[in-house]
């Protein structure tokens, strides 16, 4: 796990997404190639946006109930939460620039 | 100053070209693309890549190749090429607004999963529609799903999906698979797999999540709904050549054409390797072999033109 992102679990999930800061949750797994491509961009954005946006990484293998609760059916899936509420869902890998454009309205 | 060699794509062909070019002191620049590592990133165990007697995970193999390319000094840009101009040298390659110039280019952009293009398919992608069984099969534990295709990959993926799904229906438009006999038989005999022959798919149904497929029997014309919660595609691949279509000679299926026994394209100084050229073998090891050829072709070409 990177330095800037937070590791989420089924147990800590509700508390994490309830944060005052907007929270992007990355649903991933070890066996998912496209998920690995997101590691770098997410880590960088978490660093760049420190204090504005929290990035949580949730391993779906270890935390199946959260993934199921949010109807995740493909990974990587990234969901942006604000005050515990789902605001935006991104399915599939994308570049850092594309990700930044998607989160822009949440971090101004 | 222009690069000596710029490599587009980062599957086995591109990375092998990079390893060879870097070791030949050509200081390669690689634009690896968003689908870094290529199709092997979407596979699990690779059992036929020589040198790994116990098999190796696709993503691990690609990480290894990438590290090897970097070890010899390959510089890597992690984005997609958006435009090229091969009309004069140095060749121009754009990544958004950033322009790169290079004396030679190796194209190894590979191929990507083909989609049917039917209603509902793209809307429900990620919500039950998937072209990556190894990525998404996990989410269909104890559910009924369908997969379309008739080749070896379709058989392999159908069998893989039985690890999770309660039932897998293979939909195929003809009355026999083009898969190898052994793979086809393995799928047909599998207790969790059912085959619907002579069947085409007209629409993926569901508001927010896949609920079924509207299918048609091509012999009788009968239409019906197959209730499934997941729909996987394994109907082959299309070469990633869209940005090159006005620049290079392509064959009727969109693959880059190269001279016999060489990786030379229709433009001198531009070379191509891997699945973007090859619609027949399409193996990690053949792609790697062509990547090696491309790097050697680049080296010889640079030697000739410099003197």
XYZ file of C-alpha atoms in Angstrom:
415
model
C 0.000 0.000 0.000
C 1.230 3.456 -0.864
C 2.095 6.246 1.516
C -0.703 8.582 0.586
C -3.673 6.268 0.220
C -5.600 4.714 3.082
C -6.326 0.994 3.338
C -10.023 0.392 3.850
C -11.736 -2.713 5.211
C -15.313 -3.898 5.649
C -15.000 -2.830 9.299
C -13.690 0.691 8.718
C -15.558 1.507 5.531
C -18.549 3.408 6.871
C -16.360 5.562 9.060
C -13.956 6.311 6.193
C -16.605 7.428 3.698
C -18.290 9.513 6.381
C -15.204 11.756 6.484
C -15.640 15.511 6.133
C -13.305 15.292 3.139
C -14.599 13.877 -0.163
C -13.430 10.278 -0.390
C -12.551 8.266 -3.472
C -12.703 4.523 -2.885
C -10.777 2.291 -5.283
C -12.148 -1.265 -5.367
C -9.294 -3.512 -6.492
C -7.762 -6.983 -6.246
C -4.338 -8.540 -6.545
C -5.350 -10.569 -9.643
C -6.690 -7.596 -11.581
C -4.186 -6.235 -14.101
C -6.052 -3.015 -14.947
C -6.300 -2.245 -11.203
C -2.502 -2.195 -10.963
C -2.363 0.565 -13.567
C -4.295 2.773 -11.183
C -1.800 2.441 -8.319
C 0.541 5.167 -9.588
C -2.089 7.758 -10.566
C -4.078 7.249 -7.337
C -0.989 7.506 -5.183
C 0.065 10.717 -6.945
C -3.361 12.304 -6.744
C -3.641 11.390 -3.060
C -0.351 13.234 -2.546
C -1.261 16.244 -4.706
C -4.676 16.578 -3.125
C -3.675 15.869 0.436
C -6.128 17.661 2.761
C -8.712 18.004 -0.059
C -9.457 14.423 -1.019
C -9.038 11.148 0.810
C -8.248 8.080 -1.309
C -9.156 4.703 0.146
C -8.074 1.395 -1.387
C -10.403 -1.509 -0.708
C -9.292 -5.034 -1.578
C -12.458 -6.837 -2.769
C -10.984 -10.282 -2.043
C -10.481 -9.442 1.613
C -13.605 -7.271 1.897
C -16.297 -8.874 -0.220
C -19.282 -7.557 1.707
C -18.553 -3.876 1.017
C -17.982 -4.614 -2.678
C -21.247 -6.531 -2.783
C -23.156 -3.864 -0.854
C -22.176 -1.277 -3.452
C -22.930 -3.604 -6.358
C -19.372 -3.588 -7.675
C -19.306 -5.977 -10.653
C -16.134 -4.977 -12.402
C -12.814 -3.724 -11.157
C -11.258 -1.273 -10.999
C -14.349 0.617 -9.849
C -13.825 3.967 -8.156
C -16.628 5.596 -6.200
C -16.506 9.147 -4.905
C -18.355 9.670 -1.620
C -19.244 12.894 0.120
C -20.490 12.714 3.711
C -21.150 9.001 3.269
C -23.162 9.406 0.095
C -22.217 8.076 -3.333
C -21.700 10.982 -5.747
C -19.915 9.485 -8.724
C -18.915 6.069 -9.985
C -16.072 5.366 -12.413
C -15.750 1.880 -13.865
C -12.511 0.889 -15.576
C -8.913 2.111 -15.566
C -8.070 5.615 -16.727
C -5.141 8.023 -16.839
C -4.158 10.463 -14.117
C -5.361 13.369 -16.280
C -8.753 11.725 -16.847
C -9.076 10.980 -13.139
C -8.219 14.557 -12.239
C -10.938 15.831 -14.535
C -13.450 13.490 -12.876
C -12.608 14.613 -9.346
C -12.188 18.327 -10.130
C -15.673 19.352 -9.048
C -15.235 17.667 -5.648
C -11.961 19.254 -4.610
C -12.325 22.934 -5.445
C 16.578 16.656 -30.530
C 14.760 13.759 -32.113
C 14.809 10.343 -30.467
C 16.547 7.482 -32.249
C 13.655 5.120 -31.628
C 10.234 5.616 -30.162
C 8.148 2.576 -29.249
C 4.362 2.773 -29.071
C 2.735 0.132 -26.867
C 4.017 -1.981 -23.986
C 2.988 -5.593 -24.477
C 5.546 -8.351 -25.086
C 6.405 -6.947 -28.549
C 7.013 -3.380 -27.390
C 8.908 -4.337 -24.256
C 11.128 -6.832 -26.071
C 11.871 -4.181 -28.705
C 12.738 -1.814 -25.838
C 15.063 -4.332 -24.163
C 16.949 -4.950 -27.415
C 17.014 -1.289 -28.455
C 18.216 -0.202 -25.021
C 20.980 -2.797 -24.986
C 22.018 -1.554 -28.442
C 22.434 1.962 -26.962
C 19.534 3.401 -28.932
C 18.126 4.995 -25.762
C 14.505 4.088 -26.572
C 11.505 6.120 -25.496
C 8.351 4.082 -24.909
C 4.831 5.487 -24.914
C 3.295 2.623 -22.997
C -0.352 3.581 -23.256
C -3.178 3.350 -20.759
C -3.531 -0.380 -21.297
C -0.037 -0.872 -19.986
C 1.335 -4.364 -20.431
C -1.331 -5.184 -22.982
C -3.655 -8.142 -22.997
C -1.498 -10.270 -20.704
C -2.495 -7.926 -17.888
C -5.985 -9.403 -18.260
C -4.916 -13.024 -17.992
C -4.180 -15.253 -15.057
C -1.736 -18.099 -15.438
C 0.449 -18.227 -18.548
C 1.643 -21.808 -18.936
C 3.273 -21.687 -22.351
C 5.845 -18.911 -22.040
C 9.207 -20.702 -22.174
C 11.387 -20.490 -19.102
C 8.605 -20.671 -16.538
C 8.109 -24.392 -15.931
C 5.501 -23.798 -13.235
C 3.708 -21.093 -15.225
C 3.626 -17.395 -14.419
C 0.832 -14.884 -13.878
C 0.343 -12.629 -16.926
C 0.685 -9.356 -14.970
C 3.822 -10.676 -13.269
C 5.386 -11.598 -16.600
C 4.690 -8.108 -17.923
C 6.062 -6.433 -14.785
C 9.222 -8.452 -15.266
C 9.581 -7.410 -18.912
C 8.983 -3.775 -17.986
C 11.630 -3.871 -15.247
C 14.052 -5.485 -17.685
C 13.425 -2.722 -20.251
C 13.909 -0.051 -17.581
C 17.062 -1.694 -16.294
C 18.766 -0.938 -19.609
C 17.565 2.643 -19.641
C 14.225 2.637 -21.489
C 12.333 5.826 -20.691
C 8.591 5.278 -20.315
C 5.679 7.693 -20.794
C 2.404 6.407 -19.306
C -0.202 7.732 -21.727
C -1.877 6.978 -25.022
C -0.552 8.315 -28.312
C -3.244 10.551 -29.766
C -1.866 11.435 -33.210
C 1.046 10.634 -35.500
C 2.570 12.186 -38.595
C 4.801 9.831 -40.572
C 4.952 11.947 -43.744
C 8.485 13.188 -43.056
C 11.418 12.477 -40.799
C 11.848 12.881 -37.968
C 8.444 11.301 -37.428
C 6.046 13.126 -35.149
C 4.100 11.440 -32.345
C 1.725 13.346 -30.110
C 0.476 12.511 -26.638
C -2.195 15.154 -26.220
C -0.311 18.435 -26.662
C 3.117 16.931 -26.055
C 5.064 16.312 -29.264
C 7.783 13.688 -29.580
C 10.035 13.397 -32.615
C 11.942 10.302 -33.586
C 14.091 8.946 -36.423
C 12.339 5.578 -36.217
C 9.113 4.287 -34.689
C 8.165 0.789 -33.579
C 4.413 0.240 -33.408
C 3.323 -2.472 -31.000
C -0.123 -1.290 -29.988
C -1.571 -4.784 -30.083
C -5.228 -5.621 -30.290
C -8.180 -5.083 -27.980
C -11.281 -7.077 -27.188
C -14.005 -6.855 -29.785
C -17.512 -5.803 -28.790
C -20.765 -6.787 -30.480
C -22.086 -3.241 -30.772
C -25.623 -4.217 -29.751
C -28.011 -2.062 -27.697
C -27.370 -2.133 -23.956
C -23.833 -3.464 -24.301
C -21.824 -0.305 -23.681
C -24.392 1.205 -21.310
C -24.164 -1.832 -19.014
C -20.396 -2.283 -19.277
C -19.180 -2.695 -15.708
C -22.717 -3.429 -14.569
C -22.780 -7.018 -15.687
C -21.240 -6.697 -19.153
C -17.541 -7.515 -19.340
C -14.840 -8.468 -21.823
C -12.511 -9.627 -19.064
C -13.536 -12.870 -17.387
C -10.446 -12.952 -15.217
C -11.104 -9.427 -13.900
C -14.805 -9.671 -13.293
C -15.720 -13.351 -12.905
C -15.232 -13.001 -9.154
C -18.335 -10.812 -8.873
C -20.685 -13.460 -10.246
C -20.464 -16.015 -7.493
C -23.537 -18.302 -7.578
C -25.127 -16.346 -10.422
C -26.134 -17.400 -13.893
C -24.133 -15.824 -16.660
C -23.610 -16.077 -20.412
C -20.564 -15.798 -22.612
C -20.468 -15.278 -26.367
C -17.756 -16.747 -28.556
C -16.533 -19.966 -30.112
C -12.751 -19.904 -30.014
C -10.217 -21.249 -27.553
C -10.371 -18.087 -25.443
C -14.131 -18.364 -25.142
C -13.826 -21.993 -23.987
C -11.071 -21.130 -21.545
C -13.015 -18.223 -20.115
C -16.258 -20.193 -19.880
C -14.463 -22.889 -17.892
C -12.777 -20.255 -15.723
C -16.143 -18.639 -15.005
C -17.576 -21.918 -13.674
C -15.344 -21.383 -10.627
C -17.730 -18.630 -9.630
C -21.009 -18.852 -11.523
C -23.721 -21.390 -10.826
C -24.299 -21.800 -14.554
C -22.512 -20.583 -17.684
C -24.299 -20.507 -21.026
C -22.081 -20.280 -24.106
C -23.825 -18.550 -26.979
C -22.500 -19.279 -30.433
C -23.848 -18.178 -33.779
C -22.903 -21.376 -35.593
C -23.433 -25.070 -34.865
C -19.834 -25.858 -34.003
C -16.958 -24.137 -32.227
C -13.816 -23.098 -34.053
C -11.916 -23.814 -30.825
C -9.511 -26.732 -30.719
C -11.241 -30.055 -30.198
C -9.838 -30.588 -26.736
C -10.924 -27.174 -25.473
C -14.367 -27.408 -27.068
C -14.945 -30.860 -25.583
C -13.814 -29.722 -22.156
C -16.389 -26.932 -22.253
C -19.219 -29.019 -23.709
C -18.707 -31.785 -21.124
C -18.569 -29.394 -18.183
C -21.535 -29.936 -15.830
C -22.014 -26.195 -15.235
C -21.835 -25.219 -18.920
C -24.680 -25.234 -21.386
C -24.284 -24.355 -25.065
C -26.864 -22.520 -27.117
C -25.935 -23.153 -30.759
C -27.023 -21.051 -33.744
C -27.795 -18.181 -31.449
C -27.145 -14.492 -31.877
C -27.619 -11.760 -29.307
C -29.730 -8.757 -30.178
C -29.795 -6.756 -26.976
C -28.459 -6.700 -23.436
C -31.392 -6.113 -21.088
C -31.451 -4.311 -17.751
C -31.964 -0.832 -16.340
C -29.033 -0.497 -13.935
C -27.736 -4.054 -13.971
C -27.862 -6.826 -16.531
C -31.008 -8.905 -16.177
C -30.920 -10.879 -19.390
C -30.179 -11.111 -23.084
C -32.557 -10.932 -26.013
C -31.410 -13.781 -28.218
C -32.402 -15.147 -31.585
C -32.109 -18.621 -33.025
C -30.730 -18.046 -36.519
C -32.238 -21.253 -37.929
C -35.810 -20.833 -36.741
C -35.854 -17.044 -36.284
C -37.323 -17.594 -32.805
C -36.591 -14.821 -30.355
C -36.440 -15.291 -26.610
C -35.004 -13.822 -23.431
C -32.211 -15.580 -21.587
C -32.217 -14.417 -17.965
C -28.630 -13.874 -16.814
C -26.917 -11.439 -14.466
C -23.619 -11.355 -16.301
C -22.638 -11.218 -19.949
C -19.052 -11.845 -21.035
C -17.607 -11.337 -24.490
C -14.868 -13.481 -25.999
C -15.338 -12.915 -29.714
C -11.834 -12.008 -30.663
C -9.835 -8.875 -31.038
C -9.369 -5.908 -33.324
C -5.958 -4.367 -33.965
C -5.367 -0.959 -32.403
C -4.542 0.920 -35.592
C -7.081 3.712 -35.708
C -4.505 6.492 -35.317
C -2.366 4.992 -38.100
C -5.008 4.440 -40.753
C -4.119 7.492 -42.854
C -0.406 6.993 -42.346
C 0.375 3.346 -42.961
C -0.816 0.589 -45.232
C -3.283 -1.670 -43.386
C -4.953 -4.866 -44.564
C -8.712 -5.204 -44.918
C -9.081 -6.176 -41.239
C -7.069 -3.192 -40.063
C -3.786 -4.966 -39.309
C -0.564 -3.198 -40.292
C 1.026 -4.861 -43.298
C 4.743 -5.603 -43.143
C 7.227 -6.883 -45.695
C 7.762 -10.645 -45.761
C 10.159 -11.774 -43.037
C 10.612 -8.265 -41.726
C 8.887 -5.750 -39.493
C 9.092 -2.929 -42.077
C 5.827 -1.130 -42.751
C 4.829 0.851 -45.833
C 6.730 3.850 -44.440
C 10.514 3.555 -44.315
C 11.735 3.907 -40.757
C 8.437 2.803 -39.221
C 8.336 -0.783 -37.985
C 5.542 -2.851 -36.470
C 5.486 -5.945 -34.268
C 3.123 -8.160 -32.311
C -0.650 -8.536 -32.497
C -1.025 -5.258 -34.382
C 0.524 -7.093 -37.356
C -0.273 -10.698 -36.592
C -3.818 -11.982 -36.827
C -2.730 -15.587 -36.880
C -0.340 -16.625 -34.103
C -1.153 -13.995 -31.466
C 0.998 -15.454 -28.725
C 3.085 -13.702 -26.080
C 6.190 -15.479 -27.304
C 5.614 -14.715 -31.005
C 4.928 -11.074 -30.177
C 8.140 -10.938 -28.145
C 10.014 -12.499 -31.072
C 8.690 -9.868 -33.457
C 9.608 -7.123 -30.994
C 13.173 -8.411 -31.067
C 13.114 -8.420 -34.879
C 11.805 -4.854 -34.922
C 14.615 -3.609 -32.684
C 17.218 -5.298 -34.884
C 15.548 -3.877 -38.009
C 15.644 -0.405 -36.414
C 19.318 -0.766 -35.574
C 20.242 -1.838 -39.112
C 18.108 0.864 -40.641
C 19.720 3.571 -38.502
C 23.182 2.248 -39.391
C 22.380 2.388 -43.091
C 20.819 5.843 -43.115
C 23.495 7.461 -40.962
C 26.330 6.535 -43.314
